[in-house]
C-alpha cells in the first residue's frame, strides 16, 4: 500500500503503520539466534542430511551441529582468529553439512563469513582474498587448495597463511604449502584443537557483520556486499510474516540444498528452516543426480531458479506425445487453474489422482512449498506448474544488496506475471528514468528499496557504494518496475544494460559486443538476452567493405544482401564470432547461440545510435523484435 500519500512508494499491507518489521520472534535478532531457536525446538532432532550414492540420507542432529560449531569456532580461535566481526573467514566449498557447521562456527564467535565459489575466476579470487585480507580459508577438496596455493606461490595473495580442508589430502600438498608459507591442516585437527581449548560462545549483535557476499560481477572487479545479522533476521522474519496463516514451517519439513550456499538466496532458505527446527538435506554434489536425491529425500520445501522449472515444464509437455493424452493434460490443467483462481491449492483432486500423480511423485511426492527467485519466470510455466504440482509456488524478487528479497507473492494470489508485493522489512518506490520514458507518476520507474534488509555498502568501495545507495538510504537496483492495480510489482526492463539470464547468470552485453566486433566480417553487433531465456542471441551488421571477400574465402559468392540471407554465411559468421569469443575468454553463457544478419548499418539517422554513436538498445530491441522472437522460437527455454 502507498506510504505517506506517495503512490510510487509502497509498503506491505500486513504492517499496521509505516514502521517496518525487523524481527518476528522476540528471541531471533541474528542468524545465530535463529539457529539457537531451532535448537530449542528440535534438540536431538535431525538438522543436516547427507547421503552416499545409492544409500538413504544420514542425519546430524541440531545438538550435534551446535556442539560441532562451538568446537570448530574454538579451534579457529586457537589458531589465532579473533572473536569479532572484523575477523573474516572464507569458505570455499560445495554445499555440504561442513559448510553450514563452518558458517555457524563463525557466527558462534561473531566472526564474518566471506564465501568463495568456483565461477569467480582467478583474478576475482585474488581480488577478494586481498580486499578482505583473508588469512584462513576453509575448503573442501585438494584441487581448490591447489588453486589457492598457486596464487600464493605467485606472491599475489600475501595474507593467506592457512587452509583447512574437509577432505583427505596428499603430503605433497602439505609440502607445497610449507614452501610458500601456508599451513595445510585437516578439519579434524582444528576440531581436536577446539576440544582442547573450548571457549564459551561470543554471540553477535544485530548490527554486526555476518557475511561479505561478493557478486560475481560482469564489469570491473567483484563487489563485496556487507550483510549484517540484522539484515538476515529482518529478511527471514518478513517471509515468515507473509506466510503467517497459510504456511507454517514445521519441524517435520525438509528442504533440498543444491543452490550455491555462496549466494544469499540459499542461505536465507536455510536460516528459515533452522529457525523452526526443520531439516536441510544436501544433494550429492552432482547436479545430474539431483532428481535421484529429491526422490530419496522427499523434500517438502524446494527452492528453485526458473531454469529448473523450465526444464520440469519441458519434460512434462515433451513426454505427452499422443493427441488424446495432450488433450487430457490440457483439460486437467485448466480445471486445476480454475481452482487456483478461487484460491484453492491441493494435490488430492480427481485430476491429481488421474493425471498429475506421477509428475508429483518424480519430485518426491511430498512437496508443500516451492520458491522461485533469482530471475523472472514465464507466466505460462508458472501457471502450468502451480496446477500440475499441487503445492504452493511463490515467486520473489530481490538482490544481494537487500540481503535476498524485497518483494514476495502473497498467499492466495496465484496470478502470474509479477513478483509480488513488498516484504514487511522494506519499502519499495519507483523513480523516474526520463531517458527511457519511465515515470513514477505512471507507476513505472527504477526500483529502489529502503529498510532493515538493505546492505551496509560494499567492502572498501565508497565509490560503488555511493552509486548503489543514495543519501537517503535508498538502494537503486537498476531494474525497472511497474506497479500493477492489485499492488504487486512487475519487472519490465533494466536501467543498466546488465541483465540476468534465466539460470541467474549476469551478462554485460556491451562487453561481449566489444569482443565480437573484433571479428573480420562484423561491423556492428547487438547482443540481446531475455531473462526468461537461458542464452544470448545477436543482431549482426556485416562490414560491407570486407564481407563479400570474407565470404568468398569461405567458398560462398553473392551480393552483400544475398550473403546476409544465406544460411551457410550465417553459420560461418556465428562460428567465427564464437571462436573469437572463446579466445577472448568469454564464458559459455556469454556466447551468442544464434544471430540474424542485417544489411543496414545502425546509424544516428535511422534512430539506432545516439549522437555519441552508442547503441539505442531499447530501440534496437523494438525494431528487431520479430527476428528476436524467431531466433528464440527455434530453441527451448
XYZ file of C-alpha atoms in Angstrom, residues 1-524:
524
model
C 0.000 0.000 0.000
C 1.168 3.609 -0.618
C 3.331 5.259 2.042
C 2.767 8.802 3.261
C 0.467 9.521 0.340
C 3.124 8.786 -2.285
C 1.634 6.284 -4.785
C 5.086 5.458 -6.182
C 6.315 4.299 -2.737
C 4.750 1.171 -1.271
C 4.986 -0.958 1.867
C 3.434 -4.248 2.900
C -0.266 -4.101 3.724
C 0.487 -6.510 6.594
C 2.060 -3.674 8.596
C -0.093 -1.628 10.963
C 1.739 1.571 10.032
C 4.919 2.718 8.287
C 7.127 1.008 10.904
C 8.994 -1.764 9.114
C 9.463 -5.272 10.541
C 12.912 -6.050 11.955
C 12.212 -9.398 13.662
C 9.346 -11.883 14.010
C 10.228 -13.836 17.132
C 11.454 -11.827 20.108
C 14.484 -14.085 20.513
C 15.618 -14.079 16.854
C 17.535 -10.887 16.083
C 20.596 -12.524 14.475
C 21.386 -15.539 12.284
C 22.946 -17.112 15.387
C 19.707 -16.556 17.339
C 17.679 -18.196 14.599
C 19.689 -21.404 14.750
C 19.534 -21.363 18.555
C 15.742 -21.135 18.344
C 15.684 -24.208 16.098
C 17.980 -25.991 18.543
C 15.480 -25.267 21.304
C 12.597 -26.548 19.171
C 14.285 -29.682 17.842
C 17.117 -30.579 20.238
C 18.271 -34.040 19.223
C 16.037 -33.934 16.145
C 17.589 -34.115 12.646
C 19.158 -30.964 11.216
C 21.614 -31.613 8.352
C 21.323 -34.584 5.994
C 23.750 -36.119 3.519
C 23.935 -39.326 1.517
C 26.329 -41.560 -0.346
C 25.416 -42.910 -3.812
C 22.551 -45.376 -3.661
C 22.106 -45.006 0.095
C 19.465 -43.296 2.271
C 20.091 -39.955 3.954
C 22.057 -39.841 7.196
C 21.290 -37.049 9.661
C 23.254 -34.860 12.057
C 21.104 -33.564 14.923
C 20.678 -29.940 15.969
C 22.530 -30.700 19.188
C 25.454 -32.221 17.282
C 25.607 -29.310 14.821
C 25.619 -26.756 17.656
C 28.351 -28.664 19.512
C 30.486 -29.069 16.383
C 30.096 -25.370 15.542
C 31.289 -24.349 19.007
C 34.214 -26.791 18.828
C 35.248 -25.648 15.334
C 34.941 -21.993 16.323
C 37.080 -22.624 19.398
C 39.650 -24.320 17.171
C 39.748 -21.287 14.873
C 40.330 -19.054 17.900
C 43.155 -21.343 18.991
C 44.691 -20.809 15.535
C 44.756 -17.073 16.199
C 41.392 -15.898 14.867
C 39.646 -13.155 16.846
C 36.039 -13.407 18.133
C 34.757 -10.234 16.461
C 33.128 -9.157 13.157
C 36.426 -7.797 11.835
C 37.701 -11.382 11.629
C 36.940 -12.583 8.091
C 36.891 -16.338 7.386
C 36.474 -17.632 3.826
C 34.556 -20.794 2.956
C 35.354 -22.291 -0.450
C 33.292 -25.467 -0.836
C 30.271 -27.124 -2.379
C 27.063 -27.396 -0.375
C 27.519 -29.963 2.400
C 26.970 -30.157 6.181
C 30.503 -28.928 6.939
C 29.752 -25.673 5.066
C 26.909 -24.874 7.445
C 28.860 -26.007 10.509
C 31.751 -23.736 9.485
C 29.354 -20.831 8.978
C 27.739 -21.410 12.381
C 31.196 -21.696 13.946
C 31.896 -18.170 12.722
C 28.557 -16.839 13.986
C 29.052 -18.529 17.374
C 32.076 -16.288 17.894
C 30.876 -13.176 15.992
C 33.202 -13.765 13.035
C 32.272 -12.804 9.462
C 31.927 -15.291 6.599
C 33.344 -14.475 3.149
C 32.186 -17.173 0.701
C 34.220 -18.067 -2.392
C 32.991 -20.055 -5.389
C 34.443 -21.706 -8.485
C 32.984 -19.421 -11.162
C 34.627 -16.294 -9.759
C 37.788 -16.864 -11.798
C 41.432 -16.386 -10.836
C 41.602 -12.587 -10.971
C 38.410 -12.122 -8.953
C 39.517 -14.645 -6.339
C 42.799 -12.809 -5.819
C 40.931 -9.503 -5.547
C 38.604 -10.873 -2.841
C 41.339 -12.504 -0.773
C 43.347 -9.286 -0.771
C 40.466 -6.857 -0.263
C 39.149 -8.830 2.712
C 42.696 -9.587 3.926
C 41.868 -13.277 4.233
C 44.391 -15.338 6.180
C 42.377 -18.553 6.620
C 40.237 -20.383 4.055
C 38.105 -23.428 4.816
C 37.715 -25.556 1.678
C 36.508 -28.991 0.701
C 38.861 -30.517 -1.871
C 42.568 -30.651 -2.589
C 42.008 -29.175 -6.067
C 40.644 -25.964 -4.560
C 43.523 -25.794 -2.116
C 45.923 -26.136 -5.058
C 44.305 -23.205 -6.870
C 44.697 -21.064 -3.741
C 48.318 -22.134 -3.328
C 49.036 -21.202 -6.957
C 48.091 -17.616 -6.160
C 50.203 -17.641 -3.012
C 53.207 -19.010 -4.920
C 52.910 -16.152 -7.398
C 53.046 -13.712 -4.499
C 49.637 -12.202 -5.275
C 47.814 -13.216 -2.034
C 50.282 -12.265 0.718
C 47.855 -12.507 3.667
C 46.896 -16.162 3.052
C 48.521 -18.359 5.707
C 46.248 -21.322 6.498
C 43.994 -23.731 4.584
C 41.595 -26.039 6.432
C 40.346 -28.992 4.358
C 37.248 -31.165 4.777
C 38.514 -33.992 2.538
C 41.733 -36.045 2.857
C 44.748 -34.593 1.047
C 48.256 -35.597 -0.041
C 51.540 -34.994 1.750
C 52.660 -33.247 -1.446
C 50.048 -30.548 -0.788
C 51.384 -30.039 2.744
C 54.925 -29.698 1.405
C 53.819 -27.303 -1.306
C 52.046 -25.161 1.283
C 55.044 -25.192 3.593
C 57.268 -23.937 0.780
C 55.111 -20.848 0.247
C 54.203 -20.148 3.875
C 50.719 -21.690 4.005
C 49.821 -24.240 6.678
C 47.578 -27.064 5.412
C 45.510 -28.728 8.140
C 42.589 -31.186 8.156
C 39.277 -30.118 9.668
C 39.660 -32.899 12.241
C 42.826 -31.274 13.586
C 41.076 -27.920 14.089
C 38.209 -29.738 15.806
C 40.606 -31.514 18.168
C 42.300 -28.202 18.903
C 38.865 -26.767 19.687
C 38.001 -29.581 22.090
C 41.229 -28.955 23.971
C 40.590 -25.195 24.095
C 36.794 -24.993 24.228
C 35.508 -21.422 24.598
C 32.120 -20.023 25.553
C 30.181 -18.522 22.625
C 30.576 -14.825 21.839
C 27.226 -14.225 20.099
C 26.909 -11.424 17.531
C 24.715 -8.343 17.812
C 22.153 -7.417 15.117
C 24.360 -4.596 13.820
C 27.399 -6.880 13.456
C 28.551 -8.061 10.044
C 27.552 -11.650 9.253
C 28.575 -12.058 5.618
C 30.522 -10.249 2.937
C 28.877 -11.671 -0.166
C 30.801 -10.928 -3.348
C 28.782 -10.606 -6.516
C 30.472 -12.261 -9.475
C 30.430 -9.011 -11.426
C 30.449 -8.661 -15.207
C 32.201 -5.335 -15.481
C 35.070 -4.464 -13.207
C 36.037 -6.328 -10.068
C 33.539 -8.159 -7.852
C 31.832 -6.116 -5.146
C 31.593 -7.335 -1.560
C 28.109 -6.633 -0.205
C 28.276 -6.260 3.582
C 25.289 -8.040 5.170
C 24.594 -7.788 8.913
C 22.868 -10.217 11.243
C 20.030 -7.712 11.497
C 19.691 -7.713 7.708
C 19.351 -11.509 7.720
C 16.911 -11.586 10.647
C 14.605 -8.938 9.172
C 14.546 -10.522 5.714
C 13.827 -14.001 7.061
C 11.250 -12.662 9.523
C 9.406 -10.887 6.720
C 8.920 -14.098 4.757
C 7.655 -15.805 7.925
C 5.222 -12.896 8.400
C 3.992 -13.080 4.791
C 3.290 -16.811 5.147
C 1.558 -16.399 8.513
C -1.683 -18.341 8.498
C -1.106 -20.077 5.158
C 2.201 -21.896 5.530
C 3.974 -22.556 8.809
C 7.390 -24.231 8.638
C 7.233 -27.327 10.828
C 9.881 -29.471 12.466
C 8.969 -32.261 10.007
C 9.686 -30.068 6.957
C 12.768 -30.702 4.849
C 14.457 -28.604 2.161
C 16.810 -29.847 -0.548
C 20.069 -27.862 -0.674
C 21.686 -27.652 -4.114
C 21.656 -23.937 -4.979
C 25.058 -22.415 -4.078
C 25.485 -21.548 -0.406
C 27.865 -18.821 -1.568
C 24.772 -16.835 -2.618
C 22.247 -15.295 -0.237
C 19.118 -16.967 -1.676
C 20.071 -20.450 -0.456
C 21.404 -19.088 2.844
C 18.094 -17.357 3.614
C 16.176 -20.556 2.847
C 18.326 -22.450 5.329
C 18.039 -19.809 8.054
C 14.234 -20.030 7.685
C 14.374 -23.809 8.095
C 16.760 -23.702 11.063
C 14.630 -21.119 12.863
C 11.798 -23.675 13.075
C 13.833 -26.777 13.838
C 13.278 -28.158 10.323
C 15.713 -30.228 8.238
C 18.050 -29.461 5.329
C 19.224 -32.328 3.126
C 22.182 -31.790 0.787
C 22.445 -33.120 -2.733
C 25.445 -35.343 -3.511
C 27.260 -32.543 -5.299
C 26.434 -33.810 -8.792
C 23.580 -31.881 -10.415
C 22.869 -34.833 -12.741
C 21.895 -36.850 -9.634
C 19.632 -34.129 -8.199
C 16.370 -35.843 -9.174
C 17.554 -39.067 -7.519
C 18.415 -37.088 -4.375
C 14.967 -35.475 -4.440
C 13.184 -38.820 -4.771
C 15.215 -40.176 -1.843
C 14.894 -37.104 0.397
C 11.225 -36.390 -0.468
C 11.503 -32.670 0.373
C 8.538 -30.583 1.432
C 10.356 -27.347 0.550
C 12.006 -26.844 -2.855
C 13.890 -23.595 -3.640
C 14.424 -23.234 -7.386
C 15.633 -20.946 -10.131
C 13.405 -20.505 -13.203
C 15.739 -22.542 -15.410
C 14.974 -25.690 -13.401
C 11.215 -25.073 -13.536
C 11.554 -24.563 -17.294
C 13.198 -27.992 -17.565
C 10.452 -29.617 -15.496
C 7.834 -27.937 -17.699
C 9.594 -29.030 -20.909
C 9.896 -32.602 -19.641
C 6.205 -32.813 -18.743
C 4.994 -31.296 -22.009
C 7.529 -33.238 -24.097
C 6.506 -36.565 -22.580
C 2.913 -36.192 -23.775
C 3.036 -37.255 -27.414
C -0.413 -38.542 -28.372
C -3.174 -36.019 -29.214
C -5.551 -37.690 -26.748
C -3.131 -37.542 -23.807
C -2.269 -33.958 -24.682
C -5.955 -33.012 -24.687
C -6.477 -34.705 -21.304
C -3.448 -32.903 -19.836
C -4.618 -29.527 -21.123
C -8.127 -30.075 -19.762
C -6.811 -31.209 -16.375
C -4.541 -28.153 -16.182
C -7.480 -25.850 -16.960
C -9.585 -27.470 -14.224
C -6.814 -27.090 -11.645
C -6.157 -23.496 -12.749
C -9.843 -22.757 -12.204
C -9.428 -23.969 -8.622
C -6.318 -21.806 -8.231
C -8.215 -18.719 -9.374
C -10.582 -19.250 -6.453
C -7.677 -19.699 -4.036
C -7.727 -23.496 -3.759
C -4.332 -25.243 -3.776
C -4.395 -29.023 -3.339
C -2.926 -32.278 -4.617
C -5.775 -34.665 -3.861
C -8.269 -33.770 -6.577
C -9.561 -36.213 -9.191
C -7.142 -34.684 -11.706
C -4.211 -35.131 -9.345
C -5.028 -38.826 -8.986
C -5.657 -39.402 -12.695
C -3.096 -37.119 -14.375
C -0.630 -35.399 -12.061
C 0.225 -38.079 -9.501
C 3.245 -39.419 -11.408
C 4.582 -35.888 -12.037
C 4.359 -35.098 -8.326
C 5.988 -38.436 -7.425
C 9.029 -37.562 -9.559
C 9.652 -34.664 -7.145
C 9.313 -36.887 -4.104
C 5.540 -36.708 -3.774
C 5.785 -34.673 -0.588
C 6.140 -31.044 -1.739
C 4.292 -28.339 0.171
C 6.187 -25.244 -0.951
C 8.276 -24.109 -3.938
C 10.025 -20.740 -4.037
C 11.384 -19.407 -7.319
C 13.701 -16.417 -7.446
C 16.970 -15.193 -8.994
C 15.366 -14.321 -12.370
C 11.814 -13.813 -13.714
C 9.826 -16.879 -14.690
C 7.493 -17.215 -17.651
C 3.844 -16.741 -16.537
C 2.891 -19.715 -18.741
C 5.349 -22.024 -16.979
C 4.421 -20.741 -13.514
C 0.660 -21.147 -14.034
C 1.117 -24.622 -15.530
C 3.286 -25.884 -12.663
C 1.030 -24.411 -9.993
C -1.688 -26.613 -11.447
C 0.333 -29.783 -12.022
C 2.484 -29.885 -8.871
C -0.360 -29.244 -6.443
C 1.653 -27.192 -3.949
C 2.192 -23.552 -3.053
C 4.542 -21.893 -5.559
C 5.755 -18.433 -4.589
C 7.878 -16.003 -6.574
C 10.238 -13.484 -5.002
C 12.364 -10.619 -6.248
C 15.445 -9.017 -4.776
C 19.209 -8.915 -4.957
C 22.224 -9.498 -2.739
C 22.245 -5.836 -1.719
C 18.879 -6.203 0.035
C 20.031 -9.493 1.629
C 17.845 -11.603 -0.663
C 14.262 -10.484 -1.227
C 12.275 -7.267 -1.231
C 9.004 -8.475 -2.789
C 7.160 -11.773 -2.429
C 3.971 -13.396 -3.691
C 1.015 -13.004 -1.371
C -0.698 -16.234 -0.270
C -3.970 -16.613 -2.144
C -2.834 -14.574 -5.143
C -1.961 -17.257 -7.678
C -1.845 -14.942 -10.688
C 1.391 -14.833 -12.689
C 3.388 -12.116 -14.430
C 4.534 -10.244 -11.318
C 6.931 -10.686 -8.372
C 4.503 -9.975 -5.556
C 4.197 -7.121 -3.068
C 6.825 -5.520 -0.779
C 8.068 -7.598 2.140
C 7.337 -6.131 5.609
C 11.038 -5.360 6.180
C 11.321 -2.917 3.264
C 9.602 -0.149 1.387
C 9.804 -0.044 -2.385
C 9.484 3.015 -4.581
C 9.786 3.734 -8.285
C 11.937 6.621 -9.517
C 11.745 8.455 -12.845
C 14.043 7.385 -15.695
C 13.398 10.144 -18.260
C 15.878 8.799 -20.816
C 13.885 5.544 -21.020
C 10.497 7.285 -20.813
C 9.607 5.710 -17.458
C 7.905 7.995 -14.918
C 6.809 7.254 -11.362
C 3.574 9.197 -11.906
C 2.647 6.495 -14.422
C 3.511 3.739 -11.964
C 6.801 2.956 -13.704
C 10.450 3.615 -12.887
C 13.652 2.328 -11.354
C 13.018 0.051 -8.381
C 14.509 1.476 -5.179
C 14.491 -0.231 -1.781
C 14.909 1.063 1.767
C 14.585 -0.755 5.062
C 16.074 -3.185 7.548
C 17.262 -5.653 4.904
C 19.301 -3.168 2.837
C 23.039 -3.841 2.999
C 25.662 -1.625 4.633
C 27.591 -0.929 1.435
C 30.418 -2.564 -0.477
C 33.569 -3.566 1.375
C 36.228 -0.848 0.993
C 34.491 0.629 -2.058
C 32.977 4.013 -1.285
C 32.550 4.937 -4.945
C 30.381 1.974 -5.892
C 28.570 2.150 -2.552
C 27.586 5.731 -3.395
C 26.332 4.560 -6.797
C 24.081 1.959 -5.160
C 22.926 3.810 -2.008
C 21.740 7.408 -2.192
C 21.927 9.943 0.632
C 18.515 8.923 1.994
C 19.410 5.246 2.217
C 17.580 4.102 -0.912
C 19.154 1.175 -2.752
C 18.969 1.778 -6.505
C 18.583 -1.656 -8.098
C 18.993 -0.748 -11.761
C 15.822 -2.740 -12.504
C 12.732 -1.084 -13.943
C 9.401 -1.954 -12.354
C 5.722 -1.264 -12.822
C 3.062 -1.195 -10.130
C 0.034 -3.284 -11.088
C -3.510 -2.369 -9.970
C -3.501 -5.042 -7.239
C -0.360 -3.570 -5.628
C 2.089 -6.129 -6.964
C 5.287 -5.301 -8.826
C 6.192 -6.349 -12.349
C 9.786 -6.258 -13.627
C 9.693 -4.682 -17.087
C 13.214 -3.581 -18.011
C 16.757 -2.997 -16.869
C 18.044 0.531 -16.335
C 21.608 -0.567 -16.649
C 22.311 -2.770 -19.609
C 23.470 -5.651 -17.432
C 20.815 -8.338 -17.201
C 20.263 -11.857 -15.891
C 19.617 -14.960 -17.928
C 17.034 -17.444 -16.688
C 19.635 -19.518 -14.827
C 20.689 -16.432 -12.846
C 23.948 -15.587 -14.654
C 24.658 -11.878 -15.108
C 25.572 -10.695 -18.594
C 27.095 -7.383 -19.702
C 26.151 -7.162 -23.405
C 28.423 -4.241 -24.238
C 31.496 -6.147 -23.068
C 30.518 -9.063 -25.313
C 29.772 -6.756 -28.237
C 33.235 -5.238 -27.941
C 34.707 -8.723 -28.280
C 32.611 -9.706 -31.279
C 33.412 -6.547 -33.244
C 36.957 -7.894 -33.455
C 35.663 -10.467 -35.948
C 36.709 -9.648 -39.507
C 33.213 -9.846 -41.060
C 31.463 -7.961 -38.226
C 30.969 -4.195 -38.296
C 28.304 -3.836 -35.597
